Structure formats: structure tokens, C-alpha cells
Amino acid sequence: MSEPISAVDVIRTKRDGGELTDAQIRWFIAAYTRGDVAHEQASALTMAVFFRGMTPRELATWTDAMIASGTRLDLSAVGRPTVDKHSTGGVGDKISLPLCPLVAAFGVAVPQLSGRGLGHTGGTLDKLEAIPGLRTDLSGQGFIDQLRDVGAVICAAGPDLAPADKLLYALRDVTATVESIPLIASSIMSKKIAEGTDGLVLDVKVGAGAFMRDRDRAEELARAMVRLGADHGVRAVAVLTAMDAPLGYAAGNGVEVAESVEVLAGGGPADVRELTVALAAEMLELAGVDADPAAALDDGRAMDVWNAMIRAQGGDPAAPLPSAALSHVVTADTAGVVSAIRAMPVGMAAWRAGAGRSRRDEPVSPGAGVVLRVGVGDAVAAGGALAEIYADDEAHLAAAVHEFAGAVALADHADAPGSRVLGRVTA
Ligand code: URA
């Protein structure tokens, strides 16, 4: 008979730099999911992992145990190839909104099970729910039916999809253990593998507004996730993308939906369109479709799928988006050329305005957020508008205006912004 496993031994082994056995990992994840391991023990283990890391074998077993904590969906009834995308999180990152309908316009199904925002990075579900009437709590059958009939779904994951991640992610968020390569890789890949998608494009953000601040760490994370996908029969490609500046001009919920609709109508900010098209091209390639995704933004096919997706989820795509009660225009103290826009203060301002939450059960404001009035390279006069901040009350507005300080750098000249796409990692 094997020795009983104790949580304290598992924590001590990792704390001291040892390697956990498969049995220890599987036991710990299952026992924590059942409630037999205390939150403080799981938090000690995640902190030990944060400092000591995991070997590739430990990471593979840990991810497998997280998938096995719930059920793995079977999407074979959809009758189309399935490809999803996941971003490691950034400011103004609304790409899923135009991307899902765009890829679905080519006959591919996009089963996007998304999360909510916490901290300075927004959540896709919070953004989509700014649309009046829209529901994100679909039933399992409703999810499959919509994937088959419309091709695009953006909804909440059910309680049985990688429940270990729901517990661990909430715990990591309040114990400063989010920015760990094995913990991020296992969190993302357990959900995406359990979701049942055939292919997956990972948008790994690099820069001051991302969890991975430097390129080497972002590449390491990308390689770990692509390998986990391959181990579980999910074809995965990672694209490294810049997250020093916010994506587009809008950060918030309704304001990001409005900007996404501009992209779906063939316009919108150049960087949002560039990244949407680049990720769509990767997704179509994984699905075996040879087509130019940009064409479907310009000829209305992607917009048709968007309208169908919103209606299928109970929303009215033509309804006006909610607006906040108050707004404040931030102006330039001096004249100059915009040389940088920093993602972190913009994300923090949107969060403080009410677009994000600091507790999981807090409601978010659909109208709150930030809309930049300038981009890098624009000349501004003294007193000229840099951004407009929206909030529902004075306290939120004042906090957001305070956070925004220093978001826009002015200088004598500015370098032209480079491509958002920095590199690619494949199996
Ligand atoms: N997104 C996730 O789903 N998990 C992480 O750990 C980080 C970003």
C-alpha cells in the first residue's frame, strides 16, 4: 500500500525546490477542488510554485489534473471545425469581440468560453454584457446549438469546466501569485483543453501593460502552452503581441463594444484591425481554410455574424449602448507630440471609473471607461483634449482622473508605432 499523501509534505517538497510526484499533484488538485485541502494550504503551494517553478512533467500532470477536476466538452455535434483564441490579458483588449464573428464568417465555429475582468485588464463577458438584453449564461445545449447554427458564441464557462482553475485563479488573484509561467499556462490550457476546441490561437501579451513584461518570459510561456496543447491533441499556435500601449482608443465595457463594431464595419483603429486580422488568419489556417479575413470585415459578412450572435444571445445589436452619467475631458498642460500612451494608467483609470471590479461579486458599470482622443504621433496644443473619462458618480470619476495622470507622454517628436505582432511560436 502507498503512503497517504499530506498537503504539508507536498508544500514542503515544493518550498524546498524538490519535484512533486504525479500522485502528489493529482491528489492535491482533486482534494483542493473537493474542499479537503484548505485555501491557506493551496495558497502556500502556489507561492512555492511561484518561486520554484515546475518541471515540464510537473506542469503536464498539474494541467491534466486541472482538466480532470471537471468534464471535457465534446463538440463533435457542431459539425464544423472548431478554433478558439485566448489572450493572456491586456488593456483595451477587445479583440475577441470582432474576431469570433469574423472567423465564423468562414464556416468555422468559435466556442469562446470567456471570463470576467479582475484588476486592470477587462473581461470579455463584462464588455459583451454592456449590450442591452444580452445573456452570457447559456445552457450546454444552447452553446452547441448556437455554435452549429451561427458559428460564434461568447459565453460564460459552466461550473463544471476546470473547476480547479476557478478556485486557484481566485486564490492567486488575492495572493500575488498570478504572474507565474506554470500557473498561467496550466490555468489557460486546462480551460481551453476542457472546452473541447480542435485548434487554439494564443495571444501572448508582452510589455508594461501585460503579465509578462519581457519577451523572453513571454516566449517561455508561449512554448509551455503550445506544448500542453500538443500533449492533449489541441493544435495550438501562439502569437506574441505588444502590450505597452492600450489596444485602440477605448478601455471599458460599452466603449469597447462600440470600437469593436467600428472594426466589424470595416473601420476602427488600425492596431485593433491589424491584430484582429492577424489572429483570424492564424485561426483560419488551423481550421484548414485558405481565405483573406480582411475581406469579410470590409464586405459586411463579419458584421452579419456579429448581429446573429448578439440576437441568439438575447441582445439587440441596434440598441444604443449605455452611457455613464458623468464625463471629464483630460487636457494637455503643454503643447507637444504624443510619444507614448501607457497601458497601465489607462487600464487603472478605466477600472477605477467603474468598468472593472475589485471583488468577484461586484457589479461593473457598462458605461464607465476611458476613450483616448489622441494616438501616438498626434500633435496636441496646450489645453487640447487627451482623453475623455466616463463614470457613474463623482467619486469614481475623480479616482479615474487621478489614475490617468502620466498616461500620455508628450515630446518634441514621436517614432511611428510599430506592428503589434512581435513573433510566433508553434509546436
Ligand atoms: N488568464 C487566465 O485564464 N489565467 C491566468 O492565470 C492568467 C490569465
CSV table of C-alpha atoms and ligand atoms in Angstrom, one decimal:
chain,number,residue,atom,x,y,z
A,1,MET,CA,0.0,0.0,0.0
A,2,SER,CA,1.3,3.5,-0.9
A,3,GLU,CA,1.9,6.1,1.8
A,4,PRO,CA,-1.0,8.6,2.4
A,5,ILE,CA,-0.3,12.0,0.9
A,6,SER,CA,-0.3,15.0,3.1
A,7,ALA,CA,-0.8,18.6,2.0
A,8,VAL,CA,2.0,19.8,4.3
A,9,ASP,CA,4.5,17.3,2.7
A,10,VAL,CA,3.5,18.5,-0.8
A,11,ILE,CA,4.0,22.2,0.2
A,12,ARG,CA,7.3,21.4,1.9
A,13,THR,CA,8.7,19.5,-1.1
A,14,LYS,CA,8.0,22.4,-3.5
A,15,ARG,CA,9.1,25.0,-1.0
A,16,ASP,CA,12.5,23.3,-0.8
A,17,GLY,CA,12.9,23.0,-4.5
A,18,GLY,CA,12.0,19.4,-4.9
A,19,GLU,CA,10.0,17.8,-7.7
A,20,LEU,CA,6.4,16.6,-6.9
A,21,THR,CA,5.3,13.2,-8.0
A,22,ASP,CA,2.3,12.7,-10.3
A,23,ALA,CA,0.4,11.1,-7.4
A,24,GLN,CA,1.1,14.1,-5.2
A,25,ILE,CA,-0.1,16.6,-7.8
A,26,ARG,CA,-3.2,14.7,-8.8
A,27,TRP,CA,-4.1,14.2,-5.1
A,28,PHE,CA,-3.6,17.9,-4.2
A,29,ILE,CA,-5.7,19.3,-7.1
A,30,ALA,CA,-8.5,16.8,-6.6
A,31,ALA,CA,-8.5,17.3,-2.8
A,32,TYR,CA,-8.5,21.1,-3.1
A,33,THR,CA,-11.4,21.0,-5.6
A,34,ARG,CA,-13.4,18.8,-3.2
A,35,GLY,CA,-12.7,21.2,-0.3
A,36,ASP,CA,-10.4,18.8,1.6
A,37,VAL,CA,-7.4,21.0,1.3
A,38,ALA,CA,-7.6,24.4,2.9
A,39,HIS,CA,-7.2,27.7,0.9
A,40,GLU,CA,-4.2,28.6,3.0
A,41,GLN,CA,-2.5,25.4,2.1
A,42,ALA,CA,-3.3,25.8,-1.6
A,43,SER,CA,-2.1,29.4,-1.3
A,44,ALA,CA,1.2,28.3,0.2
A,45,LEU,CA,1.7,25.8,-2.6
A,46,THR,CA,1.0,28.3,-5.3
A,47,MET,CA,3.5,30.7,-3.7
A,48,ALA,CA,6.1,27.9,-3.6
A,49,VAL,CA,5.4,27.2,-7.3
A,50,PHE,CA,5.7,30.9,-8.0
A,51,PHE,CA,9.3,30.9,-6.6
A,52,ARG,CA,10.4,27.3,-7.5
A,53,GLY,CA,8.6,26.8,-10.9
A,54,MET,CA,7.7,23.4,-12.2
A,55,THR,CA,9.4,20.9,-14.4
A,56,PRO,CA,7.7,20.1,-17.8
A,57,ARG,CA,6.5,16.8,-16.3
A,58,GLU,CA,5.0,18.5,-13.2
A,59,LEU,CA,3.3,21.1,-15.5
A,60,ALA,CA,1.8,18.4,-17.7
A,61,THR,CA,0.4,16.5,-14.8
A,62,TRP,CA,-0.8,19.6,-13.0
A,63,THR,CA,-2.7,20.8,-16.1
A,64,ASP,CA,-4.1,17.3,-16.6
A,65,ALA,CA,-5.3,17.2,-13.0
A,66,MET,CA,-7.0,20.6,-13.5
A,67,ILE,CA,-8.8,19.3,-16.7
A,68,ALA,CA,-9.8,16.2,-14.8
A,69,SER,CA,-11.3,18.3,-12.0
A,70,GLY,CA,-14.3,18.8,-14.3
A,71,THR,CA,-15.6,17.5,-17.6
A,72,ARG,CA,-14.1,17.8,-21.0
A,73,LEU,CA,-16.8,19.0,-23.6
A,74,ASP,CA,-17.4,17.1,-26.7
A,75,LEU,CA,-18.1,19.5,-29.7
A,76,SER,CA,-18.4,16.8,-32.3
A,77,ALA,CA,-22.2,17.6,-32.7
A,78,VAL,CA,-21.3,21.1,-34.0
A,79,GLY,CA,-20.4,19.7,-37.5
A,80,ARG,CA,-17.8,22.4,-38.2
A,81,PRO,CA,-14.1,22.7,-37.4
A,82,THR,CA,-13.7,24.5,-34.1
A,83,VAL,CA,-10.9,27.0,-33.3
A,84,ASP,CA,-10.8,29.4,-30.3
A,85,LYS,CA,-8.4,32.1,-29.2
A,86,HIS,CA,-7.3,33.2,-25.8
A,87,SER,CA,-5.4,36.3,-24.7
A,88,THR,CA,-3.2,36.5,-21.6
A,89,GLY,CA,-4.9,39.8,-20.9
A,90,GLY,CA,-4.2,43.4,-21.7
A,91,VAL,CA,-5.7,46.9,-21.7
A,92,GLY,CA,-8.3,47.7,-24.3
A,93,ASP,CA,-8.1,44.1,-25.5
A,94,LYS,CA,-11.5,43.8,-27.2
A,95,ILE,CA,-10.1,41.6,-30.0
A,96,SER,CA,-12.4,38.6,-29.2
A,97,LEU,CA,-15.5,40.7,-30.0
A,98,PRO,CA,-14.7,41.3,-33.7
A,99,LEU,CA,-12.6,38.2,-34.1
A,100,CYS,CA,-15.2,35.5,-33.2
A,101,PRO,CA,-17.8,36.6,-35.7
A,102,LEU,CA,-15.0,37.3,-38.3
A,103,VAL,CA,-13.7,33.7,-38.1
A,104,ALA,CA,-17.2,32.2,-38.0
A,105,ALA,CA,-18.0,34.1,-41.2
A,106,PHE,CA,-15.7,31.5,-43.0
A,107,GLY,CA,-17.7,28.5,-41.7
A,108,VAL,CA,-15.5,27.8,-38.7
A,109,ALA,CA,-17.1,27.5,-35.2
A,110,VAL,CA,-15.6,29.6,-32.4
A,111,PRO,CA,-16.5,28.2,-29.0
A,112,GLN,CA,-15.4,31.2,-26.9
A,113,LEU,CA,-15.9,30.5,-23.2
A,114,SER,CA,-14.7,33.7,-21.5
A,115,GLY,CA,-14.1,35.1,-18.1
A,116,ARG,CA,-14.7,38.4,-16.3
A,117,GLY,CA,-12.2,41.1,-15.7
A,118,LEU,CA,-10.4,41.4,-12.4
A,119,GLY,CA,-7.9,44.3,-11.8
A,120,HIS,CA,-6.7,46.5,-14.6
A,121,THR,CA,-7.4,44.0,-17.5
A,122,GLY,CA,-11.0,43.9,-18.6
A,123,GLY,CA,-13.1,40.7,-19.2
A,124,THR,CA,-14.8,39.8,-22.4
A,125,LEU,CA,-18.1,38.9,-20.7
A,126,ASP,CA,-18.3,42.2,-18.9
A,127,LYS,CA,-17.8,44.0,-22.2
A,128,LEU,CA,-20.4,41.9,-24.1
A,129,GLU,CA,-23.0,42.3,-21.3
A,130,ALA,CA,-23.0,46.1,-21.9
A,131,ILE,CA,-25.2,45.2,-24.9
A,132,PRO,CA,-28.9,45.6,-23.7
A,133,GLY,CA,-30.6,42.2,-23.1
A,134,LEU,CA,-27.5,40.1,-23.9
A,135,ARG,CA,-27.1,36.9,-21.9
A,136,THR,CA,-23.8,35.0,-21.4
A,137,ASP,CA,-25.2,32.2,-19.2
A,138,LEU,CA,-26.1,29.7,-22.0
A,139,SER,CA,-27.0,26.1,-21.3
A,140,GLY,CA,-24.7,23.3,-22.6
A,141,GLN,CA,-27.2,22.5,-25.3
A,142,GLY,CA,-27.8,26.2,-26.1
A,143,PHE,CA,-24.0,26.6,-26.6
A,144,ILE,CA,-23.8,23.7,-29.0
A,145,ASP,CA,-26.9,24.8,-30.9
A,146,GLN,CA,-25.5,28.3,-31.4
A,147,LEU,CA,-22.1,27.0,-32.5
A,148,ARG,CA,-23.8,24.8,-35.1
A,149,ASP,CA,-26.3,27.5,-36.3
A,150,VAL,CA,-24.4,30.8,-36.0
A,151,GLY,CA,-20.8,29.6,-35.6
A,152,ALA,CA,-19.8,32.2,-33.0
A,153,VAL,CA,-20.6,32.1,-29.3
A,154,ILE,CA,-19.1,34.2,-26.5
A,155,CYS,CA,-20.4,33.0,-23.1
A,156,ALA,CA,-19.5,32.1,-19.6
A,157,ALA,CA,-17.9,28.7,-18.8
A,158,GLY,CA,-20.2,26.4,-16.8
A,159,PRO,CA,-19.3,25.4,-13.2
A,160,ASP,CA,-18.0,22.0,-14.4
A,161,LEU,CA,-15.3,23.4,-16.8
A,162,ALA,CA,-12.0,23.1,-15.0
A,163,PRO,CA,-13.4,23.9,-11.5
A,164,ALA,CA,-9.9,23.7,-10.0
A,165,ASP,CA,-8.9,26.7,-12.1
A,166,LYS,CA,-11.9,28.7,-10.8
A,167,LEU,CA,-10.6,28.1,-7.2
A,168,LEU,CA,-6.9,28.5,-8.0
A,169,TYR,CA,-7.4,31.7,-10.1
A,170,ALA,CA,-9.4,33.4,-7.4
A,171,LEU,CA,-6.8,32.4,-4.9
A,172,ARG,CA,-3.9,33.6,-7.0
A,173,ASP,CA,-5.5,36.9,-7.6
A,174,VAL,CA,-5.6,37.7,-3.9
A,175,THR,CA,-2.2,36.2,-3.0
A,176,ALA,CA,0.0,37.9,-5.7
A,177,THR,CA,0.7,34.6,-7.5
A,178,VAL,CA,-0.8,35.4,-10.9
A,179,GLU,CA,2.5,36.2,-12.7
A,180,SER,CA,3.9,32.6,-12.7
A,181,ILE,CA,4.6,30.9,-16.0
A,182,PRO,CA,3.4,27.3,-15.0
A,183,LEU,CA,0.4,28.7,-13.1
A,184,ILE,CA,-0.7,30.9,-16.1
A,185,ALA,CA,0.0,28.1,-18.6
A,186,SER,CA,-2.0,25.5,-16.7
A,187,SER,CA,-4.8,27.9,-15.9
A,188,ILE,CA,-5.3,28.9,-19.6
A,189,MET,CA,-4.7,25.5,-21.1
A,190,SER,CA,-6.8,23.5,-18.7
A,191,LYS,CA,-9.9,25.7,-19.6
A,192,LYS,CA,-9.2,25.6,-23.3
A,193,ILE,CA,-8.5,21.9,-23.5
A,194,ALA,CA,-11.6,21.1,-21.4
A,195,GLU,CA,-13.7,23.4,-23.7
A,196,GLY,CA,-13.2,20.8,-26.5
A,197,THR,CA,-11.8,23.0,-29.2
A,198,ASP,CA,-9.8,21.4,-32.1
A,199,GLY,CA,-7.4,24.4,-32.5
A,200,LEU,CA,-6.3,27.3,-30.4
A,201,VAL,CA,-4.6,30.6,-31.1
A,202,LEU,CA,-2.9,32.1,-28.0
A,203,ASP,CA,-2.4,35.9,-27.9
A,204,VAL,CA,0.5,36.2,-25.5
A,205,LYS,CA,0.9,39.8,-24.5
A,206,VAL,CA,4.3,41.3,-23.8
A,207,GLY,CA,5.1,44.7,-22.2
A,208,ALA,CA,4.4,47.1,-19.4
A,209,GLY,CA,0.6,46.5,-19.5
A,210,ALA,CA,0.9,42.7,-19.6
A,211,PHE,CA,1.6,39.9,-17.0
A,212,MET,CA,4.8,39.1,-19.0
A,213,ARG,CA,6.9,42.2,-19.0
A,214,ASP,CA,9.7,40.9,-21.2
A,215,ARG,CA,9.9,39.0,-24.4
A,216,ASP,CA,11.9,36.0,-23.1
A,217,ARG,CA,9.4,35.2,-20.4
A,218,ALA,CA,6.5,35.7,-22.9
A,219,GLU,CA,8.2,33.2,-25.2
A,220,GLU,CA,8.7,30.7,-22.4
A,221,LEU,CA,5.0,31.0,-21.5
A,222,ALA,CA,4.0,30.6,-25.2
A,223,ARG,CA,6.2,27.5,-25.6
A,224,ALA,CA,4.8,25.9,-22.5
A,225,MET,CA,1.2,26.5,-23.6
A,226,VAL,CA,1.7,25.2,-27.2
A,227,ARG,CA,3.4,22.1,-25.8
A,228,LEU,CA,0.5,21.4,-23.4
A,229,GLY,CA,-1.9,21.8,-26.3
A,230,ALA,CA,0.0,19.3,-28.4
A,231,ASP,CA,0.1,16.8,-25.5
A,232,HIS,CA,-3.7,16.9,-25.4
A,233,GLY,CA,-4.5,16.8,-29.1
A,234,VAL,CA,-5.2,20.5,-29.4
A,235,ARG,CA,-3.3,22.2,-32.3
A,236,ALA,CA,-2.1,25.5,-30.8
A,237,VAL,CA,-0.1,28.5,-32.1
A,238,ALA,CA,1.0,31.4,-30.0
A,239,VAL,CA,1.4,34.9,-31.3
A,240,LEU,CA,3.4,37.4,-29.2
A,241,THR,CA,1.9,40.8,-29.3
A,242,ALA,CA,2.9,44.2,-27.9
A,243,MET,CA,1.0,45.5,-24.8
A,244,ASP,CA,2.9,48.6,-23.8
A,245,ALA,CA,0.1,50.9,-25.1
A,246,PRO,CA,-3.6,50.1,-24.9
A,247,LEU,CA,-5.2,48.5,-27.9
A,248,GLY,CA,-7.2,51.1,-29.8
A,249,TYR,CA,-8.6,54.2,-28.2
A,250,ALA,CA,-11.3,52.7,-25.8
A,251,ALA,CA,-10.9,50.9,-22.5
A,252,GLY,CA,-14.1,50.0,-20.6
A,253,ASN,CA,-17.2,47.9,-21.4
A,254,GLY,CA,-19.7,49.7,-23.7
A,255,VAL,CA,-16.9,51.9,-25.1
A,256,GLU,CA,-15.0,48.8,-26.2
A,257,VAL,CA,-18.1,47.3,-27.8
A,258,ALA,CA,-18.6,50.5,-29.8
A,259,GLU,CA,-15.0,50.3,-31.0
A,260,SER,CA,-15.3,46.6,-31.9
A,261,VAL,CA,-18.4,47.4,-34.0
A,262,GLU,CA,-16.4,50.0,-35.9
A,263,VAL,CA,-13.8,47.3,-36.8
A,264,LEU,CA,-16.6,45.0,-37.8
A,265,ALA,CA,-17.9,47.7,-40.1
A,266,GLY,CA,-14.5,47.8,-41.9
A,267,GLY,CA,-13.1,50.8,-39.9
A,268,GLY,CA,-11.8,51.3,-36.4
A,269,PRO,CA,-8.3,51.9,-35.0
A,270,ALA,CA,-5.5,50.5,-37.2
A,271,ASP,CA,-3.9,48.4,-34.4
A,272,VAL,CA,-7.2,46.7,-33.4
A,273,ARG,CA,-7.9,45.9,-37.1
A,274,GLU,CA,-4.3,44.7,-37.6
A,275,LEU,CA,-4.4,42.3,-34.7
A,276,THR,CA,-8.0,41.1,-35.4
A,277,VAL,CA,-6.9,40.2,-39.0
A,278,ALA,CA,-3.6,38.6,-37.9
A,279,LEU,CA,-5.2,36.3,-35.3
A,280,ALA,CA,-8.1,35.5,-37.7
A,281,ALA,CA,-5.5,34.4,-40.3
A,282,GLU,CA,-3.9,32.1,-37.7
A,283,MET,CA,-7.3,30.6,-36.7
A,284,LEU,CA,-8.4,30.0,-40.3
A,285,GLU,CA,-5.0,28.3,-41.1
A,286,LEU,CA,-5.5,26.0,-38.1
A,287,ALA,CA,-9.0,25.2,-39.4
A,288,GLY,CA,-7.7,24.5,-42.9
A,289,VAL,CA,-9.4,27.5,-44.5
A,290,ASP,CA,-7.5,29.4,-47.1
A,291,ALA,CA,-9.1,32.9,-47.2
A,292,ASP,CA,-8.3,36.6,-46.6
A,293,PRO,CA,-10.1,37.6,-43.3
A,294,ALA,CA,-9.8,41.3,-44.0
A,295,ALA,CA,-12.3,41.0,-46.9
A,296,ALA,CA,-15.1,39.8,-44.5
A,297,LEU,CA,-14.6,43.0,-42.4
A,298,ASP,CA,-14.9,45.2,-45.5
A,299,ASP,CA,-17.9,43.5,-47.1
A,300,GLY,CA,-20.2,43.1,-44.1
A,301,ARG,CA,-20.0,39.3,-43.7
A,302,ALA,CA,-18.4,39.5,-40.2
A,303,MET,CA,-21.0,42.1,-39.2
A,304,ASP,CA,-23.8,39.8,-40.2
A,305,VAL,CA,-22.4,37.0,-38.0
A,306,TRP,CA,-22.0,39.5,-35.1
A,307,ASN,CA,-25.7,40.6,-35.4
A,308,ALA,CA,-26.8,36.9,-35.5
A,309,MET,CA,-24.6,36.1,-32.4
A,310,ILE,CA,-25.9,39.1,-30.4
A,311,ARG,CA,-29.6,38.2,-31.3
A,312,ALA,CA,-29.0,34.5,-30.5
A,313,GLN,CA,-27.9,35.5,-27.0
A,314,GLY,CA,-30.9,37.7,-26.4
A,315,GLY,CA,-29.3,41.1,-27.2
A,316,ASP,CA,-30.4,43.8,-29.6
A,317,PRO,CA,-27.4,44.8,-31.8
A,318,ALA,CA,-29.2,48.0,-32.9
A,319,ALA,CA,-29.9,49.2,-29.3
A,320,PRO,CA,-27.9,52.2,-28.1
A,321,LEU,CA,-25.1,51.3,-25.7
A,322,PRO,CA,-25.5,52.5,-22.1
A,323,SER,CA,-23.7,55.8,-21.3
A,324,ALA,CA,-22.3,56.9,-18.0
A,325,ALA,CA,-23.9,59.8,-16.1
A,326,LEU,CA,-20.7,61.9,-15.9
A,327,SER,CA,-17.6,62.6,-18.0
A,328,HIS,CA,-14.4,64.6,-17.8
A,329,VAL,CA,-12.1,65.7,-20.5
A,330,VAL,CA,-8.4,65.4,-19.6
A,331,THR,CA,-6.3,68.1,-21.3
A,332,ALA,CA,-2.6,68.6,-22.1
A,333,ASP,CA,-0.7,71.0,-19.8
A,334,THR,CA,1.7,71.9,-22.6
A,335,ALA,CA,1.9,71.6,-26.4
A,336,GLY,CA,3.7,68.6,-27.9
A,337,VAL,CA,3.6,65.4,-29.9
A,338,VAL,CA,2.2,62.2,-28.3
A,339,SER,CA,5.3,60.0,-28.0
A,340,ALA,CA,3.7,57.2,-25.8
A,341,ILE,CA,0.5,56.1,-24.3
A,342,ARG,CA,1.0,53.9,-21.3
A,343,ALA,CA,-1.3,50.9,-20.9
A,344,MET,CA,-1.2,50.6,-17.2
A,345,PRO,CA,-2.5,54.0,-16.1
A,346,VAL,CA,-5.2,53.8,-18.8
A,347,GLY,CA,-6.3,50.4,-17.6
A,348,MET,CA,-6.2,51.5,-14.0
A,349,ALA,CA,-8.3,54.6,-14.9
A,350,ALA,CA,-10.9,52.5,-16.6
A,351,TRP,CA,-11.0,50.2,-13.7
A,352,ARG,CA,-11.4,53.0,-11.1
A,353,ALA,CA,-14.0,54.6,-13.3
A,354,GLY,CA,-16.2,51.5,-12.6
A,355,ALA,CA,-15.5,49.4,-15.7
A,356,GLY,CA,-13.8,46.7,-13.6
A,357,ARG,CA,-14.2,45.1,-10.2
A,358,SER,CA,-12.0,44.6,-7.1
A,359,ARG,CA,-14.2,41.8,-5.7
A,360,ARG,CA,-15.6,38.9,-7.7
A,361,ASP,CA,-19.2,39.6,-6.8
A,362,GLU,CA,-19.1,43.4,-7.6
A,363,PRO,CA,-21.2,44.7,-10.5
A,364,VAL,CA,-19.4,46.6,-13.2
A,365,SER,CA,-20.7,49.8,-14.9
A,366,PRO,CA,-21.5,49.3,-18.6
A,367,GLY,CA,-20.9,53.0,-19.4
A,368,ALA,CA,-17.7,53.7,-17.5
A,369,GLY,CA,-14.3,53.8,-19.1
A,370,VAL,CA,-11.7,55.8,-21.0
A,371,VAL,CA,-11.7,57.0,-24.6
A,372,LEU,CA,-8.4,58.4,-25.8
A,373,ARG,CA,-8.7,61.4,-28.0
A,374,VAL,CA,-5.1,61.1,-29.3
A,375,GLY,CA,-2.8,58.5,-30.7
A,376,VAL,CA,1.0,58.2,-30.8
A,377,GLY,CA,2.3,60.7,-33.3
A,378,ASP,CA,-0.6,63.2,-32.9
A,379,ALA,CA,0.3,66.9,-32.2
A,380,VAL,CA,-1.6,68.4,-29.3
A,381,ALA,CA,-1.9,72.1,-28.4
A,382,ALA,CA,-1.7,73.3,-24.7
A,383,GLY,CA,-5.3,72.7,-23.4
A,384,GLY,CA,-6.1,70.2,-26.1
A,385,ALA,CA,-8.1,67.0,-25.3
A,386,LEU,CA,-6.1,63.9,-24.5
A,387,ALA,CA,-8.9,61.6,-23.3
A,388,GLU,CA,-12.5,61.6,-22.1
A,389,ILE,CA,-13.2,59.6,-18.9
A,390,TYR,CA,-16.8,58.3,-18.1
A,391,ALA,CA,-18.1,57.3,-14.7
A,392,ASP,CA,-21.5,57.0,-13.0
A,393,ASP,CA,-20.6,59.2,-10.0
A,394,GLU,CA,-18.2,61.9,-8.8
A,395,ALA,CA,-16.1,59.6,-6.6
A,396,HIS,CA,-15.4,57.1,-9.4
A,397,LEU,CA,-14.7,59.9,-11.8
A,398,ALA,CA,-12.2,61.6,-9.5
A,399,ALA,CA,-10.4,58.4,-8.8
A,400,ALA,CA,-10.2,57.6,-12.5
A,401,VAL,CA,-8.9,61.1,-13.4
A,402,HIS,CA,-6.2,60.7,-10.7
A,403,GLU,CA,-5.1,57.3,-12.1
A,404,PHE,CA,-4.9,58.6,-15.6
A,405,ALA,CA,-2.1,61.1,-14.7
A,406,GLY,CA,1.0,60.4,-16.7
A,407,ALA,CA,-0.8,58.1,-19.2
A,408,VAL,CA,0.0,60.3,-22.2
A,409,ALA,CA,3.7,61.3,-22.8
A,410,LEU,CA,4.3,64.4,-24.8
A,411,ALA,CA,7.7,65.2,-26.5
A,412,ASP,CA,9.2,67.1,-29.5
A,413,HIS,CA,8.7,64.2,-31.8
A,414,ALA,CA,7.5,60.6,-31.8
A,415,ASP,CA,8.5,57.4,-33.6
A,416,ALA,CA,5.8,55.8,-35.7
A,417,PRO,CA,4.1,52.9,-33.7
A,418,GLY,CA,5.4,49.5,-34.9
A,419,SER,CA,3.3,46.4,-35.6
A,420,ARG,CA,1.5,44.8,-32.7
A,421,VAL,CA,2.7,41.4,-33.8
A,422,LEU,CA,6.2,40.6,-32.4
A,423,GLY,CA,6.6,36.9,-33.1
A,424,ARG,CA,5.0,33.5,-33.4
A,425,VAL,CA,5.6,30.2,-31.5
A,426,THR,CA,4.4,26.9,-33.0
A,427,ALA,CA,4.8,23.3,-31.8
B,1,URA,N1,-5.7,34.2,-17.9
B,1,URA,C1,-6.1,33.1,-17.3
B,1,URA,O1,-7.1,32.5,-17.7
B,1,URA,N2,-5.3,32.6,-16.3
B,1,URA,C2,-4.2,33.2,-15.9
B,1,URA,O2,-3.5,32.6,-15.0
B,1,URA,C3,-3.8,34.4,-16.5
B,1,URA,C4,-4.6,34.9,-17.5
